[in-house]
């Protein structure tokens, strides 16, 4: 059993990278990939745990891009953490995130919820501030009763206090990941669009833009979704990956390697992913 998608406190999770490596070991995973948003900041500490654990520790990240007017998440699996160009590109993304955060503070003040970036920073163990930290700050200041309410009323994707980041195009995201030696994979496609969405065409379009895999196993999928996306990947000749999207206390109910319950990502997927990394897609 493997888990190729999780977050530490270097992005919007709550566990240290060291803690995540130990959790993966306790869960008896064969391999575990850390995929913090827009950063490889947790990777050195994560990889430093390798001598102490049996689980194979792998490098990844999760980027956001703009597709059909909405945010599409892309995993960059097996990227090279020593690639200076990729590190610089991630830094640029974090700069865009910082701009967005400053604008979101201004927008929330206009909506009668004045919080400061320092309030938000007080709820994060990392300089990378995301909306989970905004939600905690809004709750601490009493503008919402609890953090989930902040997403419902203020900072969820369709809410008045949300300011989108300047996102990559899918083609840019896949090029950045490939340039860094990684495999670009569409994260949790089932979360991007509801039932009835024409995935066949959309995913083929993404594939033409360089996507090589999709997340067919996911911590929050229903059995039918897993079946659908695994079959879709087979039809399109894309690799299948899978993971819990564990965020620690910021996303309660998910466990590393287990998701919300019966998640079981087969070991063989990693072998196919590594073959894909080496050979790429011949067209
Ligand atoms: P950001 O990258 O700053 O836009 O924040 C995105 C993060 O906020 C996601 O990775 C989730 O962890 C969290 N998030 C987004 N929407 C929701 C929601 N509706 N409920 C709870 N958490 C959410
Ligand atoms: Mn997240
Ligand atoms: Mn995601
Ligand atoms: Mn994620």
PDB file of C-alpha atoms and ligand atoms in Angstrom:
ATOM      1  CA  UNK A   1       0.000   0.000   0.000  1.00  0.00           C
ATOM      2  CA  UNK A   2       1.296   3.462  -0.936  1.00  0.00           C
ATOM      3  CA  UNK A   3       0.172   7.091  -0.464  1.00  0.00           C
ATOM      4  CA  UNK A   4       1.239   9.653  -3.067  1.00  0.00           C
ATOM      5  CA  UNK A   5      -0.562  12.752  -1.778  1.00  0.00           C
ATOM      6  CA  UNK A   6      -0.277  14.468   1.620  1.00  0.00           C
ATOM      7  CA  UNK A   7       0.508  17.827   3.218  1.00  0.00           C
ATOM      8  CA  UNK A   8       2.705  18.951   6.093  1.00  0.00           C
ATOM      9  CA  UNK A   9       2.804  22.223   8.028  1.00  0.00           C
ATOM     10  CA  UNK A  10       5.000  23.594   5.250  1.00  0.00           C
ATOM     11  CA  UNK A  11       1.728  24.223   3.398  1.00  0.00           C
ATOM     12  CA  UNK A  12      -1.764  23.672   4.798  1.00  0.00           C
ATOM     13  CA  UNK A  13      -1.285  20.536   6.905  1.00  0.00           C
ATOM     14  CA  UNK A  14      -0.579  20.412  10.631  1.00  0.00           C
ATOM     15  CA  UNK A  15       2.033  17.640  10.980  1.00  0.00           C
ATOM     16  CA  UNK A  16       5.784  18.082  10.658  1.00  0.00           C
ATOM     17  CA  UNK A  17       7.443  16.307   7.719  1.00  0.00           C
ATOM     18  CA  UNK A  18       9.250  14.085  10.250  1.00  0.00           C
ATOM     19  CA  UNK A  19       5.915  13.208  11.880  1.00  0.00           C
ATOM     20  CA  UNK A  20       4.428  12.322   8.500  1.00  0.00           C
ATOM     21  CA  UNK A  21       7.331   9.980   7.718  1.00  0.00           C
ATOM     22  CA  UNK A  22       6.765   8.227  11.058  1.00  0.00           C
ATOM     23  CA  UNK A  23       2.998   8.008  10.479  1.00  0.00           C
ATOM     24  CA  UNK A  24       3.629   6.440   7.076  1.00  0.00           C
ATOM     25  CA  UNK A  25       5.900   3.911   8.697  1.00  0.00           C
ATOM     26  CA  UNK A  26       3.339   3.078  11.397  1.00  0.00           C
ATOM     27  CA  UNK A  27       0.701   2.631   8.686  1.00  0.00           C
ATOM     28  CA  UNK A  28       3.120   0.113   7.092  1.00  0.00           C
ATOM     29  CA  UNK A  29       3.101   1.933   3.781  1.00  0.00           C
ATOM     30  CA  UNK A  30       5.583   0.839   1.138  1.00  0.00           C
ATOM     31  CA  UNK A  31       6.020   4.381  -0.217  1.00  0.00           C
ATOM     32  CA  UNK A  32       4.877   7.859   0.764  1.00  0.00           C
ATOM     33  CA  UNK A  33       5.113  11.086  -1.248  1.00  0.00           C
ATOM     34  CA  UNK A  34       4.930  14.519   0.431  1.00  0.00           C
ATOM     35  CA  UNK A  35       3.090  16.961  -1.860  1.00  0.00           C
ATOM     36  CA  UNK A  36       2.857  20.350  -0.172  1.00  0.00           C
ATOM     37  CA  UNK A  37       1.295  23.181  -2.205  1.00  0.00           C
ATOM     38  CA  UNK A  38       3.786  25.412  -4.077  1.00  0.00           C
ATOM     39  CA  UNK A  39       6.789  24.390  -1.966  1.00  0.00           C
ATOM     40  CA  UNK A  40       9.428  21.751  -1.400  1.00  0.00           C
ATOM     41  CA  UNK A  41      10.203  23.382   1.964  1.00  0.00           C
ATOM     42  CA  UNK A  42       9.378  20.239   3.948  1.00  0.00           C
ATOM     43  CA  UNK A  43      11.362  17.896   1.718  1.00  0.00           C
ATOM     44  CA  UNK A  44      14.839  18.098   3.343  1.00  0.00           C
ATOM     45  CA  UNK A  45      13.453  17.206   6.783  1.00  0.00           C
ATOM     46  CA  UNK A  46      11.232  14.528   5.240  1.00  0.00           C
ATOM     47  CA  UNK A  47      14.064  12.841   3.325  1.00  0.00           C
ATOM     48  CA  UNK A  48      16.360  13.082   6.347  1.00  0.00           C
ATOM     49  CA  UNK A  49      14.008  10.567   8.021  1.00  0.00           C
ATOM     50  CA  UNK A  50      14.729   7.877   5.414  1.00  0.00           C
ATOM     51  CA  UNK A  51      17.366   6.003   7.491  1.00  0.00           C
ATOM     52  CA  UNK A  52      14.869   5.698  10.354  1.00  0.00           C
ATOM     53  CA  UNK A  53      11.850   4.347   8.488  1.00  0.00           C
ATOM     54  CA  UNK A  54      11.089   1.377   6.249  1.00  0.00           C
ATOM     55  CA  UNK A  55       8.624   3.312   4.066  1.00  0.00           C
ATOM     56  CA  UNK A  56      10.200   4.755   0.911  1.00  0.00           C
ATOM     57  CA  UNK A  57      10.021   8.550   1.056  1.00  0.00           C
ATOM     58  CA  UNK A  58       9.311  10.360  -2.225  1.00  0.00           C
ATOM     59  CA  UNK A  59       9.345  13.979  -3.373  1.00  0.00           C
ATOM     60  CA  UNK A  60       6.362  15.845  -4.808  1.00  0.00           C
ATOM     61  CA  UNK A  61       4.390  19.066  -4.821  1.00  0.00           C
ATOM     62  CA  UNK A  62       0.863  20.233  -5.707  1.00  0.00           C
ATOM     63  CA  UNK A  63       0.320  23.198  -8.042  1.00  0.00           C
ATOM     64  CA  UNK A  64      -2.895  24.973  -9.028  1.00  0.00           C
ATOM     65  CA  UNK A  65      -3.769  25.903 -12.561  1.00  0.00           C
ATOM     66  CA  UNK A  66      -6.660  27.521 -14.403  1.00  0.00           C
ATOM     67  CA  UNK A  67      -8.799  25.209 -16.530  1.00  0.00           C
ATOM     68  CA  UNK A  68     -12.276  25.985 -17.883  1.00  0.00           C
ATOM     69  CA  UNK A  69     -12.492  28.996 -15.573  1.00  0.00           C
ATOM     70  CA  UNK A  70     -11.866  26.979 -12.434  1.00  0.00           C
ATOM     71  CA  UNK A  71      -8.958  25.860 -10.305  1.00  0.00           C
ATOM     72  CA  UNK A  72      -7.492  22.500 -11.291  1.00  0.00           C
ATOM     73  CA  UNK A  73      -4.898  20.914  -9.009  1.00  0.00           C
ATOM     74  CA  UNK A  74      -1.869  19.178 -10.472  1.00  0.00           C
ATOM     75  CA  UNK A  75       0.547  16.926  -8.622  1.00  0.00           C
ATOM     76  CA  UNK A  76       4.195  17.072  -9.598  1.00  0.00           C
ATOM     77  CA  UNK A  77       5.312  13.617  -8.493  1.00  0.00           C
ATOM     78  CA  UNK A  78       8.974  12.583  -8.257  1.00  0.00           C
ATOM     79  CA  UNK A  79      10.322  16.058  -9.056  1.00  0.00           C
ATOM     80  CA  UNK A  80      14.018  16.654  -8.357  1.00  0.00           C
ATOM     81  CA  UNK A  81      14.353  18.795  -5.217  1.00  0.00           C
ATOM     82  CA  UNK A  82      17.827  19.911  -6.333  1.00  0.00           C
ATOM     83  CA  UNK A  83      16.493  21.504  -9.534  1.00  0.00           C
ATOM     84  CA  UNK A  84      17.251  25.232  -9.090  1.00  0.00           C
ATOM     85  CA  UNK A  85      14.968  26.350 -11.915  1.00  0.00           C
ATOM     86  CA  UNK A  86      12.017  24.542 -10.359  1.00  0.00           C
ATOM     87  CA  UNK A  87      12.782  26.023  -6.934  1.00  0.00           C
ATOM     88  CA  UNK A  88      12.814  29.516  -8.507  1.00  0.00           C
ATOM     89  CA  UNK A  89       9.511  28.805 -10.248  1.00  0.00           C
ATOM     90  CA  UNK A  90       7.939  27.680  -6.957  1.00  0.00           C
ATOM     91  CA  UNK A  91       9.214  30.860  -5.338  1.00  0.00           C
ATOM     92  CA  UNK A  92       7.453  32.876  -8.017  1.00  0.00           C
ATOM     93  CA  UNK A  93       4.212  31.003  -7.236  1.00  0.00           C
ATOM     94  CA  UNK A  94       4.623  31.776  -3.550  1.00  0.00           C
ATOM     95  CA  UNK A  95       5.074  35.460  -4.474  1.00  0.00           C
ATOM     96  CA  UNK A  96       1.762  35.381  -6.363  1.00  0.00           C
ATOM     97  CA  UNK A  97       0.163  33.723  -3.337  1.00  0.00           C
ATOM     98  CA  UNK A  98       1.499  36.528  -1.109  1.00  0.00           C
ATOM     99  CA  UNK A  99      -0.031  39.168  -3.430  1.00  0.00           C
ATOM    100  CA  UNK A 100      -3.346  37.326  -3.335  1.00  0.00           C
ATOM    101  CA  UNK A 101      -3.223  37.115   0.453  1.00  0.00           C
ATOM    102  CA  UNK A 102      -2.693  40.872   0.793  1.00  0.00           C
ATOM    103  CA  UNK A 103      -5.634  41.545  -1.518  1.00  0.00           C
ATOM    104  CA  UNK A 104      -7.775  39.088   0.408  1.00  0.00           C
ATOM    105  CA  UNK A 105      -7.054  40.922   3.672  1.00  0.00           C
ATOM    106  CA  UNK A 106      -8.237  44.163   2.013  1.00  0.00           C
ATOM    107  CA  UNK A 107     -11.352  42.484   0.624  1.00  0.00           C
ATOM    108  CA  UNK A 108     -12.270  40.992   3.988  1.00  0.00           C
ATOM    109  CA  UNK A 109     -11.924  44.437   5.611  1.00  0.00           C
ATOM    110  CA  UNK A 110     -14.404  45.822   3.041  1.00  0.00           C
ATOM    111  CA  UNK A 111     -16.764  43.033   4.022  1.00  0.00           C
ATOM    112  CA  UNK A 112     -16.593  44.081   7.670  1.00  0.00           C
ATOM    113  CA  UNK A 113     -14.080  41.448   8.760  1.00  0.00           C
ATOM    114  CA  UNK A 114     -10.848  43.343   9.428  1.00  0.00           C
ATOM    115  CA  UNK A 115      -8.030  40.914  10.089  1.00  0.00           C
ATOM    116  CA  UNK A 116      -4.327  41.465   9.480  1.00  0.00           C
ATOM    117  CA  UNK A 117      -1.748  39.275   7.779  1.00  0.00           C
ATOM    118  CA  UNK A 118      -0.154  38.957  11.221  1.00  0.00           C
ATOM    119  CA  UNK A 119      -3.429  37.460  12.539  1.00  0.00           C
ATOM    120  CA  UNK A 120      -3.276  34.921   9.713  1.00  0.00           C
ATOM    121  CA  UNK A 121       0.428  34.239  10.241  1.00  0.00           C
ATOM    122  CA  UNK A 122      -0.261  33.536  13.938  1.00  0.00           C
ATOM    123  CA  UNK A 123      -2.176  30.397  12.842  1.00  0.00           C
ATOM    124  CA  UNK A 124       0.531  29.060  10.538  1.00  0.00           C
ATOM    125  CA  UNK A 125       3.855  27.363  11.215  1.00  0.00           C
ATOM    126  CA  UNK A 126       5.081  28.358   7.784  1.00  0.00           C
ATOM    127  CA  UNK A 127       5.487  31.556   5.747  1.00  0.00           C
ATOM    128  CA  UNK A 128       3.204  29.957   3.131  1.00  0.00           C
ATOM    129  CA  UNK A 129      -0.217  31.238   4.133  1.00  0.00           C
ATOM    130  CA  UNK A 130      -3.291  29.573   2.713  1.00  0.00           C
ATOM    131  CA  UNK A 131      -6.985  29.899   3.248  1.00  0.00           C
ATOM    132  CA  UNK A 132      -6.989  27.350   6.072  1.00  0.00           C
ATOM    133  CA  UNK A 133      -4.977  29.895   8.065  1.00  0.00           C
ATOM    134  CA  UNK A 134      -7.357  32.713   7.048  1.00  0.00           C
ATOM    135  CA  UNK A 135     -10.260  30.589   8.302  1.00  0.00           C
ATOM    136  CA  UNK A 136      -8.605  30.092  11.696  1.00  0.00           C
ATOM    137  CA  UNK A 137      -7.834  33.821  11.993  1.00  0.00           C
ATOM    138  CA  UNK A 138     -11.416  34.763  11.113  1.00  0.00           C
ATOM    139  CA  UNK A 139     -12.680  32.381  13.801  1.00  0.00           C
ATOM    140  CA  UNK A 140     -10.190  33.659  16.380  1.00  0.00           C
ATOM    141  CA  UNK A 141     -11.351  37.249  15.714  1.00  0.00           C
ATOM    142  CA  UNK A 142     -14.967  36.151  16.136  1.00  0.00           C
ATOM    143  CA  UNK A 143     -16.098  36.909  12.564  1.00  0.00           C
ATOM    144  CA  UNK A 144     -17.243  33.291  12.244  1.00  0.00           C
ATOM    145  CA  UNK A 145     -17.986  30.779  14.989  1.00  0.00           C
ATOM    146  CA  UNK A 146     -15.757  28.040  13.570  1.00  0.00           C
ATOM    147  CA  UNK A 147     -13.282  27.755  10.716  1.00  0.00           C
ATOM    148  CA  UNK A 148     -15.559  25.737   8.339  1.00  0.00           C
ATOM    149  CA  UNK A 149     -18.098  28.582   8.482  1.00  0.00           C
ATOM    150  CA  UNK A 150     -15.434  30.905   7.036  1.00  0.00           C
ATOM    151  CA  UNK A 151     -15.348  28.727   3.894  1.00  0.00           C
ATOM    152  CA  UNK A 152     -19.153  28.670   3.708  1.00  0.00           C
ATOM    153  CA  UNK A 153     -19.694  32.417   4.023  1.00  0.00           C
ATOM    154  CA  UNK A 154     -16.472  34.306   3.322  1.00  0.00           C
ATOM    155  CA  UNK A 155     -13.497  32.625   1.656  1.00  0.00           C
ATOM    156  CA  UNK A 156     -14.831  29.544  -0.177  1.00  0.00           C
ATOM    157  CA  UNK A 157     -14.278  29.571  -3.959  1.00  0.00           C
ATOM    158  CA  UNK A 158     -17.646  31.206  -4.676  1.00  0.00           C
ATOM    159  CA  UNK A 159     -17.705  33.557  -1.677  1.00  0.00           C
ATOM    160  CA  UNK A 160     -17.331  37.361  -1.679  1.00  0.00           C
ATOM    161  CA  UNK A 161     -14.116  37.395   0.372  1.00  0.00           C
ATOM    162  CA  UNK A 162     -12.244  35.002  -1.920  1.00  0.00           C
ATOM    163  CA  UNK A 163      -9.573  36.421  -4.209  1.00  0.00           C
ATOM    164  CA  UNK A 164      -8.157  33.953  -6.750  1.00  0.00           C
ATOM    165  CA  UNK A 165      -4.434  33.683  -7.301  1.00  0.00           C
ATOM    166  CA  UNK A 166      -2.887  34.225 -10.685  1.00  0.00           C
ATOM    167  CA  UNK A 167      -2.727  30.572 -11.689  1.00  0.00           C
ATOM    168  CA  UNK A 168      -0.644  28.672 -14.229  1.00  0.00           C
ATOM    169  CA  UNK A 169      -2.072  27.279 -17.425  1.00  0.00           C
ATOM    170  CA  UNK A 170      -2.174  23.460 -17.498  1.00  0.00           C
ATOM    171  CA  UNK A 171       0.528  23.542 -20.215  1.00  0.00           C
ATOM    172  CA  UNK A 172       2.807  25.656 -18.011  1.00  0.00           C
ATOM    173  CA  UNK A 173       2.275  23.429 -14.987  1.00  0.00           C
ATOM    174  CA  UNK A 174       3.104  20.263 -16.924  1.00  0.00           C
ATOM    175  CA  UNK A 175       6.195  21.849 -18.500  1.00  0.00           C
ATOM    176  CA  UNK A 176       7.483  23.044 -15.124  1.00  0.00           C
ATOM    177  CA  UNK A 177       7.014  19.588 -13.617  1.00  0.00           C
ATOM    178  CA  UNK A 178       8.586  17.757 -16.577  1.00  0.00           C
ATOM    179  CA  UNK A 179      11.506  20.229 -16.619  1.00  0.00           C
ATOM    180  CA  UNK A 180      12.114  19.209 -12.993  1.00  0.00           C
ATOM    181  CA  UNK A 181      12.102  15.519 -13.885  1.00  0.00           C
ATOM    182  CA  UNK A 182       8.670  14.826 -12.391  1.00  0.00           C
ATOM    183  CA  UNK A 183       5.407  13.389 -13.708  1.00  0.00           C
ATOM    184  CA  UNK A 184       2.417  15.779 -14.015  1.00  0.00           C
ATOM    185  CA  UNK A 185      -0.758  14.193 -12.650  1.00  0.00           C
ATOM    186  CA  UNK A 186      -4.281  15.631 -12.431  1.00  0.00           C
ATOM    187  CA  UNK A 187      -5.113  15.661  -8.707  1.00  0.00           C
ATOM    188  CA  UNK A 188      -8.543  14.491  -7.513  1.00  0.00           C
ATOM    189  CA  UNK A 189     -10.401  15.065 -10.828  1.00  0.00           C
ATOM    190  CA  UNK A 190     -13.602  14.008  -9.054  1.00  0.00           C
ATOM    191  CA  UNK A 191     -13.409  17.174  -6.967  1.00  0.00           C
ATOM    192  CA  UNK A 192     -13.021  19.467  -9.990  1.00  0.00           C
ATOM    193  CA  UNK A 193     -16.448  18.799 -11.451  1.00  0.00           C
ATOM    194  CA  UNK A 194     -19.615  17.038 -10.399  1.00  0.00           C
ATOM    195  CA  UNK A 195     -21.488  14.184 -12.014  1.00  0.00           C
ATOM    196  CA  UNK A 196     -22.387  14.647 -15.668  1.00  0.00           C
ATOM    197  CA  UNK A 197     -19.168  16.488 -16.525  1.00  0.00           C
ATOM    198  CA  UNK A 198     -17.672  15.337 -19.843  1.00  0.00           C
ATOM    199  CA  UNK A 199     -14.379  14.048 -18.514  1.00  0.00           C
ATOM    200  CA  UNK A 200     -13.523  12.071 -21.613  1.00  0.00           C
ATOM    201  CA  UNK A 201     -12.960  15.238 -23.670  1.00  0.00           C
ATOM    202  CA  UNK A 202     -11.634  17.405 -20.873  1.00  0.00           C
ATOM    203  CA  UNK A 203      -9.043  14.849 -19.804  1.00  0.00           C
ATOM    204  CA  UNK A 204      -7.968  14.212 -23.404  1.00  0.00           C
ATOM    205  CA  UNK A 205      -7.486  17.990 -23.734  1.00  0.00           C
ATOM    206  CA  UNK A 206      -5.375  18.036 -20.548  1.00  0.00           C
ATOM    207  CA  UNK A 207      -3.401  15.094 -21.874  1.00  0.00           C
ATOM    208  CA  UNK A 208      -2.597  17.101 -25.026  1.00  0.00           C
ATOM    209  CA  UNK A 209      -1.355  19.826 -22.681  1.00  0.00           C
ATOM    210  CA  UNK A 210       1.085  17.387 -21.096  1.00  0.00           C
ATOM    211  CA  UNK A 211      -0.791  15.702 -18.246  1.00  0.00           C
ATOM    212  CA  UNK A 212       0.493  12.132 -17.983  1.00  0.00           C
ATOM    213  CA  UNK A 213      -1.546  10.737 -15.129  1.00  0.00           C
ATOM    214  CA  UNK A 214      -4.629  11.186 -13.006  1.00  0.00           C
ATOM    215  CA  UNK A 215      -5.437  10.470  -9.387  1.00  0.00           C
ATOM    216  CA  UNK A 216      -7.722   7.456  -9.646  1.00  0.00           C
ATOM    217  CA  UNK A 217      -7.574   6.537  -5.954  1.00  0.00           C
ATOM    218  CA  UNK A 218      -8.361   9.338  -3.514  1.00  0.00           C
ATOM    219  CA  UNK A 219      -9.062   9.691   0.198  1.00  0.00           C
ATOM    220  CA  UNK A 220     -12.547  11.087  -0.351  1.00  0.00           C
ATOM    221  CA  UNK A 221     -13.712   9.210  -3.449  1.00  0.00           C
ATOM    222  CA  UNK A 222     -16.751   6.986  -3.462  1.00  0.00           C
ATOM    223  CA  UNK A 223     -16.195   3.516  -4.948  1.00  0.00           C
ATOM    224  CA  UNK A 224     -17.954   4.551  -8.171  1.00  0.00           C
ATOM    225  CA  UNK A 225     -15.630   7.518  -8.688  1.00  0.00           C
ATOM    226  CA  UNK A 226     -12.542   5.375  -8.221  1.00  0.00           C
ATOM    227  CA  UNK A 227     -13.838   2.871 -10.729  1.00  0.00           C
ATOM    228  CA  UNK A 228     -14.723   5.603 -13.231  1.00  0.00           C
ATOM    229  CA  UNK A 229     -11.369   7.404 -13.110  1.00  0.00           C
ATOM    230  CA  UNK A 230      -9.256   4.230 -13.134  1.00  0.00           C
ATOM    231  CA  UNK A 231     -11.150   3.116 -16.262  1.00  0.00           C
ATOM    232  CA  UNK A 232     -10.825   6.578 -17.849  1.00  0.00           C
ATOM    233  CA  UNK A 233      -7.044   6.512 -17.340  1.00  0.00           C
ATOM    234  CA  UNK A 234      -6.866   3.096 -18.983  1.00  0.00           C
ATOM    235  CA  UNK A 235      -8.867   4.322 -22.001  1.00  0.00           C
ATOM    236  CA  UNK A 236      -6.618   7.362 -22.425  1.00  0.00           C
ATOM    237  CA  UNK A 237      -3.350   5.589 -21.679  1.00  0.00           C
ATOM    238  CA  UNK A 238      -2.573   7.714 -18.619  1.00  0.00           C
ATOM    239  CA  UNK A 239      -0.911   6.495 -15.438  1.00  0.00           C
ATOM    240  CA  UNK A 240      -3.058   6.149 -12.329  1.00  0.00           C
ATOM    241  CA  UNK A 241      -1.890   7.438  -8.954  1.00  0.00           C
ATOM    242  CA  UNK A 242      -3.545   7.633  -5.575  1.00  0.00           C
ATOM    243  CA  UNK A 243      -3.344   9.172  -2.153  1.00  0.00           C
ATOM    244  CA  UNK A 244      -5.177  10.281   0.946  1.00  0.00           C
ATOM    245  CA  UNK A 245      -4.655  14.088   0.672  1.00  0.00           C
ATOM    246  CA  UNK A 246      -3.954  13.923   4.403  1.00  0.00           C
ATOM    247  CA  UNK A 247      -3.756  17.426   5.995  1.00  0.00           C
ATOM    248  CA  UNK A 248      -3.598  16.464   9.691  1.00  0.00           C
ATOM    249  CA  UNK A 249      -6.063  18.389  11.859  1.00  0.00           C
ATOM    250  CA  UNK A 250      -6.939  20.790   9.018  1.00  0.00           C
ATOM    251  CA  UNK A 251      -8.916  18.072   7.257  1.00  0.00           C
ATOM    252  CA  UNK A 252     -10.303  15.837   9.997  1.00  0.00           C
ATOM    253  CA  UNK A 253     -11.364  12.287   9.191  1.00  0.00           C
ATOM    254  CA  UNK A 254      -8.530  11.460   6.776  1.00  0.00           C
ATOM    255  CA  UNK A 255      -5.742   9.041   7.633  1.00  0.00           C
ATOM    256  CA  UNK A 256      -2.465   8.548   5.857  1.00  0.00           C
ATOM    257  CA  UNK A 257      -2.773   5.613   3.441  1.00  0.00           C
ATOM    258  CA  UNK A 258      -6.416   5.076   4.451  1.00  0.00           C
ATOM    259  CA  UNK A 259      -8.238   8.263   3.501  1.00  0.00           C
ATOM    260  CA  UNK A 260     -11.706   8.377   5.014  1.00  0.00           C
ATOM    261  CA  UNK A 261     -11.836   4.598   5.314  1.00  0.00           C
ATOM    262  CA  UNK A 262     -11.099   1.903   2.802  1.00  0.00           C
ATOM    263  CA  UNK A 263      -8.514   3.590   0.594  1.00  0.00           C
ATOM    264  CA  UNK A 264      -5.904   1.106  -0.578  1.00  0.00           C
ATOM    265  CA  UNK A 265      -3.530   2.342  -3.254  1.00  0.00           C
ATOM    266  CA  UNK A 266      -1.761  -0.641  -4.877  1.00  0.00           C
ATOM    267  CA  UNK A 267       2.062  -0.773  -4.848  1.00  0.00           C
ATOM    268  CA  UNK A 268       2.234  -1.508  -8.597  1.00  0.00           C
ATOM    269  CA  UNK A 269       1.105   2.037  -9.386  1.00  0.00           C
ATOM    270  CA  UNK A 270       4.470   3.354  -8.218  1.00  0.00           C
ATOM    271  CA  UNK A 271       6.357   1.055 -10.576  1.00  0.00           C
ATOM    272  CA  UNK A 272       4.257   2.325 -13.490  1.00  0.00           C
ATOM    273  CA  UNK A 273       4.767   5.909 -12.358  1.00  0.00           C
ATOM    274  CA  UNK A 274       8.525   5.422 -12.292  1.00  0.00           C
ATOM    275  CA  UNK A 275       8.455   3.874 -15.772  1.00  0.00           C
ATOM    276  CA  UNK A 276       6.436   6.874 -16.950  1.00  0.00           C
ATOM    277  CA  UNK A 277       8.981   9.194 -15.329  1.00  0.00           C
ATOM    278  CA  UNK A 278      11.824   7.525 -17.226  1.00  0.00           C
ATOM    279  CA  UNK A 279      10.190   7.053 -20.591  1.00  0.00           C
ATOM    280  CA  UNK A 280       7.556   9.775 -20.784  1.00  0.00           C
ATOM    281  CA  UNK A 281       4.701   9.402 -23.218  1.00  0.00           C
ATOM    282  CA  UNK A 282       5.495   8.546 -26.813  1.00  0.00           C
ATOM    283  CA  UNK A 283       3.115  10.131 -29.265  1.00  0.00           C
TER     284      UNK A 283
HETATM  285  P1  LIG B   1      -5.407  28.484  -0.974  1.00  0.00           P
HETATM  286  O1  LIG B   1      -4.341  27.618  -1.589  1.00  0.00           O
HETATM  287  O2  LIG B   1      -4.852  29.524  -0.062  1.00  0.00           O
HETATM  288  O3  LIG B   1      -6.375  29.050  -1.983  1.00  0.00           O
HETATM  289  O4  LIG B   1      -6.254  27.543  -0.021  1.00  0.00           O
HETATM  290  C1  LIG B   1      -6.729  26.328  -0.496  1.00  0.00           C
HETATM  291  C2  LIG B   1      -6.866  25.386   0.657  1.00  0.00           C
HETATM  292  O5  LIG B   1      -7.970  25.782   1.476  1.00  0.00           O
HETATM  293  C3  LIG B   1      -7.193  23.988   0.169  1.00  0.00           C
HETATM  294  O6  LIG B   1      -6.030  23.250  -0.107  1.00  0.00           O
HETATM  295  C4  LIG B   1      -7.960  23.428   1.330  1.00  0.00           C
HETATM  296  O7  LIG B   1      -7.040  22.950   2.285  1.00  0.00           O
HETATM  297  C5  LIG B   1      -8.685  24.623   1.881  1.00  0.00           C
HETATM  298  N1  LIG B   1     -10.062  24.760   1.394  1.00  0.00           N
HETATM  299  C6  LIG B   1     -10.481  25.287   0.219  1.00  0.00           C
HETATM  300  N2  LIG B   1     -11.830  25.273   0.130  1.00  0.00           N
HETATM  301  C7  LIG B   1     -12.281  24.717   1.277  1.00  0.00           C
HETATM  302  C8  LIG B   1     -13.584  24.431   1.801  1.00  0.00           C
HETATM  303  N3  LIG B   1     -14.699  24.722   1.122  1.00  0.00           N
HETATM  304  N4  LIG B   1     -13.652  23.844   3.027  1.00  0.00           N
HETATM  305  C9  LIG B   1     -12.540  23.572   3.723  1.00  0.00           C
HETATM  306  N5  LIG B   1     -11.278  23.812   3.284  1.00  0.00           N
HETATM  307  C10 LIG B   1     -11.150  24.373   2.084  1.00  0.00           C
HETATM  308 MN1  LIG B   2      -4.522  21.637   0.733  1.00  0.00          MN
HETATM  309 MN1  LIG B   3      -5.809  19.632  -4.080  1.00  0.00          MN
HETATM  310 MN1  LIG B   4      -3.666  18.147  -1.737  1.00  0.00          MN
END
